[in-house]
Each structure stands twice: as C-alpha cells, then as structure tokens.
XYZ file of N, CA and C in Angstrom:
444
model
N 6.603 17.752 4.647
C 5.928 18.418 3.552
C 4.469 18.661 3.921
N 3.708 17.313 4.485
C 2.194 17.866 4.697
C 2.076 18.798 6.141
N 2.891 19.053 6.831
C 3.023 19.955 7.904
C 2.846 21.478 7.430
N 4.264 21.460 6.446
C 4.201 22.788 5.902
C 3.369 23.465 5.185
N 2.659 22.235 4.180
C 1.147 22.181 3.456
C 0.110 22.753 4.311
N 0.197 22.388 5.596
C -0.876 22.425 7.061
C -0.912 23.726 7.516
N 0.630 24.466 7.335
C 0.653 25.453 7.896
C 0.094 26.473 6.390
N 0.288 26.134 5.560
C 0.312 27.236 4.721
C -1.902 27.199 4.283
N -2.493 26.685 4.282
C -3.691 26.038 4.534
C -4.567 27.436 4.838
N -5.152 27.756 3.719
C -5.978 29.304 4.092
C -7.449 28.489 4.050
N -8.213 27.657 3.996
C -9.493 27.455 3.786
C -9.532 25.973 4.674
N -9.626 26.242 5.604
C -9.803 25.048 6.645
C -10.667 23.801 6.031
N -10.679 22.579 5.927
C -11.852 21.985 5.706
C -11.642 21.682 3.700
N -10.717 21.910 3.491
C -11.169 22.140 2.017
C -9.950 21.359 1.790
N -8.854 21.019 2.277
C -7.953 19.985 1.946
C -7.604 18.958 2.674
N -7.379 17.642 1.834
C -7.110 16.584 2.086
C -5.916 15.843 1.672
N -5.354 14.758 2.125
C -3.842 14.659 2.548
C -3.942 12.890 2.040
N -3.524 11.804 1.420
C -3.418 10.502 1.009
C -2.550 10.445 0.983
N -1.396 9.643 1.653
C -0.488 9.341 1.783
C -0.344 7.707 0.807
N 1.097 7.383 0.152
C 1.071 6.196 -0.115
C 2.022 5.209 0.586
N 1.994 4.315 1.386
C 2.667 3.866 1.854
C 2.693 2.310 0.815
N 3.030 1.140 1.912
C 3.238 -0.177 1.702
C 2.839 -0.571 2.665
N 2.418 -1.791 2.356
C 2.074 -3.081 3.612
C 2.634 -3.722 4.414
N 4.388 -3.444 3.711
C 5.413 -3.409 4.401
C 5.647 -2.333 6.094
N 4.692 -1.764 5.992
C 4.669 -0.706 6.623
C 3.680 -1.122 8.294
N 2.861 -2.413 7.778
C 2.121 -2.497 9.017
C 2.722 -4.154 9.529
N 2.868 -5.168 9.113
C 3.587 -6.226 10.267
C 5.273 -5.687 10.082
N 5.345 -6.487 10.601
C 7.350 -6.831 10.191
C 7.759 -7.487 9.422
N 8.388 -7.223 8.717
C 9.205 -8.388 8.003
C 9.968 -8.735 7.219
N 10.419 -10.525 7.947
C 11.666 -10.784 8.029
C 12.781 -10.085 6.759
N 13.867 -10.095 6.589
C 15.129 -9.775 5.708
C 14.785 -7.913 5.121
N 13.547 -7.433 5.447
C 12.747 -5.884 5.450
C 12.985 -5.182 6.244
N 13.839 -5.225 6.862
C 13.752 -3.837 8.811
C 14.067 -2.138 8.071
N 14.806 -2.196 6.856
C 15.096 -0.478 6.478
C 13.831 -0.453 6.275
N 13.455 -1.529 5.134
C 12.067 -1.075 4.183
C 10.797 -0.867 5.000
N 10.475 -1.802 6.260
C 9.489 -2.117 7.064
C 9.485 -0.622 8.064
N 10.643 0.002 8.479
C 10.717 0.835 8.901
C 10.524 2.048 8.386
N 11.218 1.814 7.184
C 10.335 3.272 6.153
C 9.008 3.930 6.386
N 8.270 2.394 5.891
C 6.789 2.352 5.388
C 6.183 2.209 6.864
N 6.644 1.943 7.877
C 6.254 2.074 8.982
C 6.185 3.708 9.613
N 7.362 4.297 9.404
C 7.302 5.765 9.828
C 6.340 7.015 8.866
N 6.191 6.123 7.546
C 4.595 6.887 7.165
C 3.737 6.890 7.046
N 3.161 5.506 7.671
C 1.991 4.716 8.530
C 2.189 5.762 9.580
N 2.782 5.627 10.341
C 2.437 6.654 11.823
C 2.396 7.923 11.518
N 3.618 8.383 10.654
C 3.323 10.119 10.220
C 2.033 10.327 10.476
N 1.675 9.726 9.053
C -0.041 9.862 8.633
C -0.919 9.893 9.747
N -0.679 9.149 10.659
C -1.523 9.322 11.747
C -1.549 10.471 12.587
N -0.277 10.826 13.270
C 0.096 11.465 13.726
C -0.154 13.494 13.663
N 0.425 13.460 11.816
C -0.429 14.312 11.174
C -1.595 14.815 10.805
N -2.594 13.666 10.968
C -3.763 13.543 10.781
C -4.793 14.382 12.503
N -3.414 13.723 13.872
C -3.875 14.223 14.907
C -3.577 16.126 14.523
N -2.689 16.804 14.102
C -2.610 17.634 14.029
C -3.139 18.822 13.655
N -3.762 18.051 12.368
C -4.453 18.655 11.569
C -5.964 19.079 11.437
N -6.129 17.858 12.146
C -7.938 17.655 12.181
C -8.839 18.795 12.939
N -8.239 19.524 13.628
C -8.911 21.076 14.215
C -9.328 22.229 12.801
N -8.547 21.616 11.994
C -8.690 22.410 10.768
C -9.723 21.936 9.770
N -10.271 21.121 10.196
C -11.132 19.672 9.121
C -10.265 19.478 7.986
N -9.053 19.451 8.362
C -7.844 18.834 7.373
C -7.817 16.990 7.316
N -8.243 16.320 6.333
C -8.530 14.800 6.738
C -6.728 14.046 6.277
N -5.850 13.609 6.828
C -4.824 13.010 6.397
C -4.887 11.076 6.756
N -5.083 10.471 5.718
C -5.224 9.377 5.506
C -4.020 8.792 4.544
N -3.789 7.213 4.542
C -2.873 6.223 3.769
C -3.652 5.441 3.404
N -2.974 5.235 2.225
C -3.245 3.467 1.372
C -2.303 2.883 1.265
N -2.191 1.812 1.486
C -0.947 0.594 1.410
C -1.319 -0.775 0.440
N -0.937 -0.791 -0.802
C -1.318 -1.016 -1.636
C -0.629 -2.699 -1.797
N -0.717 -3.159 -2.430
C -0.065 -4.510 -2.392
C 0.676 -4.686 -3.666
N 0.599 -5.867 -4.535
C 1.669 -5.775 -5.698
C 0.740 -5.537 -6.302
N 1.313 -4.279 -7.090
C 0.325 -3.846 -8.187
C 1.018 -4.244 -9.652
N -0.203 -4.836 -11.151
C 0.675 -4.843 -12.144
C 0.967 -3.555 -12.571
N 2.003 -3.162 -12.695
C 3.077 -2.031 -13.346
C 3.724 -2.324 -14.285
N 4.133 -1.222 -15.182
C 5.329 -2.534 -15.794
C 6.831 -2.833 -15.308
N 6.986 -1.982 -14.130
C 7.763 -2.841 -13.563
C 7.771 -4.167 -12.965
N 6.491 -4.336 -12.467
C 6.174 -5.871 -12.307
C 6.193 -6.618 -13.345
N 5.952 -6.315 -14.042
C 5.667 -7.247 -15.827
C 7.136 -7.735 -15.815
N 8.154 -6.351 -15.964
C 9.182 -6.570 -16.263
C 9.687 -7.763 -15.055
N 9.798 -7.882 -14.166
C 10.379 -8.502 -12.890
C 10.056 -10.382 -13.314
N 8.581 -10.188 -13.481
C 8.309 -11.452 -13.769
C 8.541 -12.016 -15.188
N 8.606 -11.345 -16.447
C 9.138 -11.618 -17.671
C 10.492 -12.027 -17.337
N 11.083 -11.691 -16.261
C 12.854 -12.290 -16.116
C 13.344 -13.811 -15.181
N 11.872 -14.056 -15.317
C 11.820 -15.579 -14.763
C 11.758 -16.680 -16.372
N 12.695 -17.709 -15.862
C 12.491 -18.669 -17.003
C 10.914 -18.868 -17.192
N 10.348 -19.322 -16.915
C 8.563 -19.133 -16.512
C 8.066 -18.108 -15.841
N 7.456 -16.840 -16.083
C 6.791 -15.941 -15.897
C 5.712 -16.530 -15.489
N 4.909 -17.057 -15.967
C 3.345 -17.718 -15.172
C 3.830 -18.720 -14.027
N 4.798 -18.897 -13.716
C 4.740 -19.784 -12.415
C 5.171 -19.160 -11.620
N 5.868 -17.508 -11.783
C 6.886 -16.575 -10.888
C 5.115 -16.262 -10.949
N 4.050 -15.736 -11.447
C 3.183 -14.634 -11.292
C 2.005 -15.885 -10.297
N 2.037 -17.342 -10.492
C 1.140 -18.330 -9.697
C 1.721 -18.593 -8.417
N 2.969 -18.223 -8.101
C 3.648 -18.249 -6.779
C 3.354 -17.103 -5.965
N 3.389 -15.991 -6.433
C 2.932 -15.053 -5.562
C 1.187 -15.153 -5.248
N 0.577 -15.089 -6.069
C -0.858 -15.139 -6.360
C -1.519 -16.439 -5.354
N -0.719 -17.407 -5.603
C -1.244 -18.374 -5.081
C -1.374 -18.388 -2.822
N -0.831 -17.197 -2.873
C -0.791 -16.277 -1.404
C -1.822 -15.444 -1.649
N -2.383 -14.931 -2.064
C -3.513 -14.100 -2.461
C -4.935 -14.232 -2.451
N -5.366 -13.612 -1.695
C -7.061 -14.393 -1.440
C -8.031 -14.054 -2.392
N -7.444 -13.211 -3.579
C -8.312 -12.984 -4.626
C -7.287 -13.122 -5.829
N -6.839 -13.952 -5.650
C -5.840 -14.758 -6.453
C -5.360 -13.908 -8.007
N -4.780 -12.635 -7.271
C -4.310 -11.769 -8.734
C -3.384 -10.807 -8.223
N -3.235 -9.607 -8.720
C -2.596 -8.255 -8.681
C -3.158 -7.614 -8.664
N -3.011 -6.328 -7.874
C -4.045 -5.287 -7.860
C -4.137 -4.717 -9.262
N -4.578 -3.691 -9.740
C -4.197 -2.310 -10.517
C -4.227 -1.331 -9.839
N -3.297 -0.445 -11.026
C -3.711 1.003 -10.515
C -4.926 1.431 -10.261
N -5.856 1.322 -10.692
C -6.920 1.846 -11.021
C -8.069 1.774 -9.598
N -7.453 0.474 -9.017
C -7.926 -0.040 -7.414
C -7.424 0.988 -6.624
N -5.772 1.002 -6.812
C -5.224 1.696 -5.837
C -5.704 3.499 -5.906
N -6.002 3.903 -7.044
C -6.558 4.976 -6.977
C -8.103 5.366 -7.001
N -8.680 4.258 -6.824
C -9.541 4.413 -6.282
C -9.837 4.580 -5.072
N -9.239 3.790 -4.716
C -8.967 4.225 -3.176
C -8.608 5.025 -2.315
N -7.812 6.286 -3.211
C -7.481 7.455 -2.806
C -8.443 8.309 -3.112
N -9.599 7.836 -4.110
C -10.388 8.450 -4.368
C -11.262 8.989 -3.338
N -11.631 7.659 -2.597
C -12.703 7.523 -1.935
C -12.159 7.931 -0.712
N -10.803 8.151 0.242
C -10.630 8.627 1.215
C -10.462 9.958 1.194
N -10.060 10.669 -0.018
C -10.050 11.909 -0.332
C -11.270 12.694 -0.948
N -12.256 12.062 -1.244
C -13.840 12.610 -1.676
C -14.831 12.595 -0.692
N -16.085 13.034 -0.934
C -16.845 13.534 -0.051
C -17.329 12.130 0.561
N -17.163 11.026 -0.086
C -17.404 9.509 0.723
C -16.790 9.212 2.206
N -15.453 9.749 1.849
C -14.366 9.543 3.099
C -14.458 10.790 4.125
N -15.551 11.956 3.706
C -15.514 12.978 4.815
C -15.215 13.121 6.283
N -15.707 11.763 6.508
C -15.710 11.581 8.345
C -14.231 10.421 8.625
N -13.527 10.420 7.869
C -12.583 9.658 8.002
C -11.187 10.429 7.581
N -10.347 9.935 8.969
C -8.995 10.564 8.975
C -8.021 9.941 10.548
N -6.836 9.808 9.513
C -6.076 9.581 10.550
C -6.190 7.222 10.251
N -6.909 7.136 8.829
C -6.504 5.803 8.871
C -6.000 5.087 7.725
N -5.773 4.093 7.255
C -4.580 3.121 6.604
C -5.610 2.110 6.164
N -5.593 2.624 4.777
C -6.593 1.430 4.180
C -5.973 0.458 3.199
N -5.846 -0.784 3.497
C -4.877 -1.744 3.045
C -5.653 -2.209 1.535
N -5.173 -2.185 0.379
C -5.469 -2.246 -1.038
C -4.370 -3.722 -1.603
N -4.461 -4.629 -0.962
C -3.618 -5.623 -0.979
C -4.314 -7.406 -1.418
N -5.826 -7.370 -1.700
C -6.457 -8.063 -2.289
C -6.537 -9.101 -1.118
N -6.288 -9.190 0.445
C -6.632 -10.361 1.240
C -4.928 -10.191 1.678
N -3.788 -9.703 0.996
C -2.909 -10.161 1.600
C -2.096 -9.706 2.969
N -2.672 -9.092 3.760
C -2.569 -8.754 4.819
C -2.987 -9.787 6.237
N -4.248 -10.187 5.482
C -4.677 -11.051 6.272
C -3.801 -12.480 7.020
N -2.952 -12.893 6.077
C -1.928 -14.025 6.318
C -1.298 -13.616 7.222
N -1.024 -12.082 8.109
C -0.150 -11.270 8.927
C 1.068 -12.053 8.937
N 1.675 -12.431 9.814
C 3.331 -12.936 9.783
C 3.427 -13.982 8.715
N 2.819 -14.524 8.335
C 3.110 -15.720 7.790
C 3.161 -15.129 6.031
N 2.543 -14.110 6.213
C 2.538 -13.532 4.692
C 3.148 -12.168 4.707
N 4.154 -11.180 4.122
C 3.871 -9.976 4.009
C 4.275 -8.985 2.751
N 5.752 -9.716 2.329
C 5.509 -9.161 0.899
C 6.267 -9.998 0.489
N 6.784 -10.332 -1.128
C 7.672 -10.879 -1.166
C 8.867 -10.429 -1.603
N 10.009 -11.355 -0.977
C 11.528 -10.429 -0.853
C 12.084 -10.203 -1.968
N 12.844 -8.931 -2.420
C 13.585 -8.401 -3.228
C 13.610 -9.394 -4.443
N 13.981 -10.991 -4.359
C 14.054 -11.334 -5.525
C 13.103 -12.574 -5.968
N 11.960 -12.357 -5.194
C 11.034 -13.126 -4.979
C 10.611 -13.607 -6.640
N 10.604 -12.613 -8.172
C 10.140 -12.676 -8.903
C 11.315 -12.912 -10.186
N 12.293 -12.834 -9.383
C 13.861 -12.774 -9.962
C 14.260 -14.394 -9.877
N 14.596 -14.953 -10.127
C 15.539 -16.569 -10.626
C 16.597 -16.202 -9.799
C-alpha cells in the first residue's frame, strides 16, 4: 500500500508514512514466531520503504507501542478473578510501572510525522514505557497472560 501511495505521490517532500507495528516485532518471542514474524516484516518494510522513498523527501517511520489501556485491555483484565493483580503482574515488568495510552501512542506519531521528526526516517520508535529494555527476558505477554 505505501509503495503504491509512493508511486502515486505528486508533491515530493509533502508526505509522510507511520507505520504501526508491535514490540513483538523487534526481539523474538518465545510461543510468538507467526506474531513476531508479522510485526517483524513491518519493522523491516518500514525500513526498507523508507530506503525507497527518501529521494522523494518521503519520511516512512514505525511506532511499536506496548500494552496500551483500550477497552479491550480493560475487558481482558476484568476477566481475571482479580483484575488488579492480572493489571500488577504485567506492570510490575514495567519500568514506569503502568500502561501506555492512546494518547502517548499518538503522540508519537505525531512527532515522527510533524515538522519535529523532519530529519528522521526509516526508524522504529518503541512507545512501550521501559519494556523493551528487559530484551529476552521480557517481551510481551502471551495470549492469555491476562486471561485465568
């Protein structure tokens, strides 16, 4: 899609490209190889695209966001007999000991897609509150991590 976007592109310099990936997308991990591979092949797209594009001052950048509250998260953790100990188990992995919001994560698209992020393209800005940092030992938690 952002190829064809690339090609169709009459004002060089005037569009920009945010991709959303996952964090799943930059280590490995374990019982994750479809999902890790997903979010891995639009980690590199993005890059890749970003090489393509950039003759055009076309900027293509990612955010990889971490657990954000949604209400699908609400919902996930409301289906624990204890909800505050399903939401202190994850958190308690967290170096700013919470959940993102939306409001982070789009900020962040803000700022790689506005005149702040001008000189930047072609990179993966992790919106995950510290949790990247744990690399193998941390990376997301599995399918029923919030589930009983």
């Amino acid at each position: 899609v952002v190829a064809a976007a690339g090609a169709a592109v009459t004002a060089p310099g005037k569009w920009r490209c945010v991709d959303v990936a996952a964090g799943a997308g930059l280590p490995a991990g374990q019982r994750f190889s479809a999902y890790c591979a997903s979010e891995g092949g639009l980690v590199m797209f993005t890059k890749a695209i970003a090489m393509d594009l950039a003759a055009d001052n076309i900027r293509v950048n990612a955010v990889c966001p971490g657990i954000v509250m949604t209400p699908l998260v609400e919902r996930n953790l409301s289906l624990n007999a204890d909800r505050d100990a399903a939401y202190q188990r994850y958190i308690s992995r967290n170096l700013m000991k919470r959940f993102g919001t939306v409001a982070e994560v789009a900020g962040a698209v803000c700022y790689l897609a506005g005149p702040s992020g001008a000189f930047i393209t072609g990179e993966v800005l992790t919106v995950d509150g510290g949790n990247q940092l744990w690399g193998d030992q941390w990376t997301i938690p599995r399918p029923d991590y919030f589930i009983p």
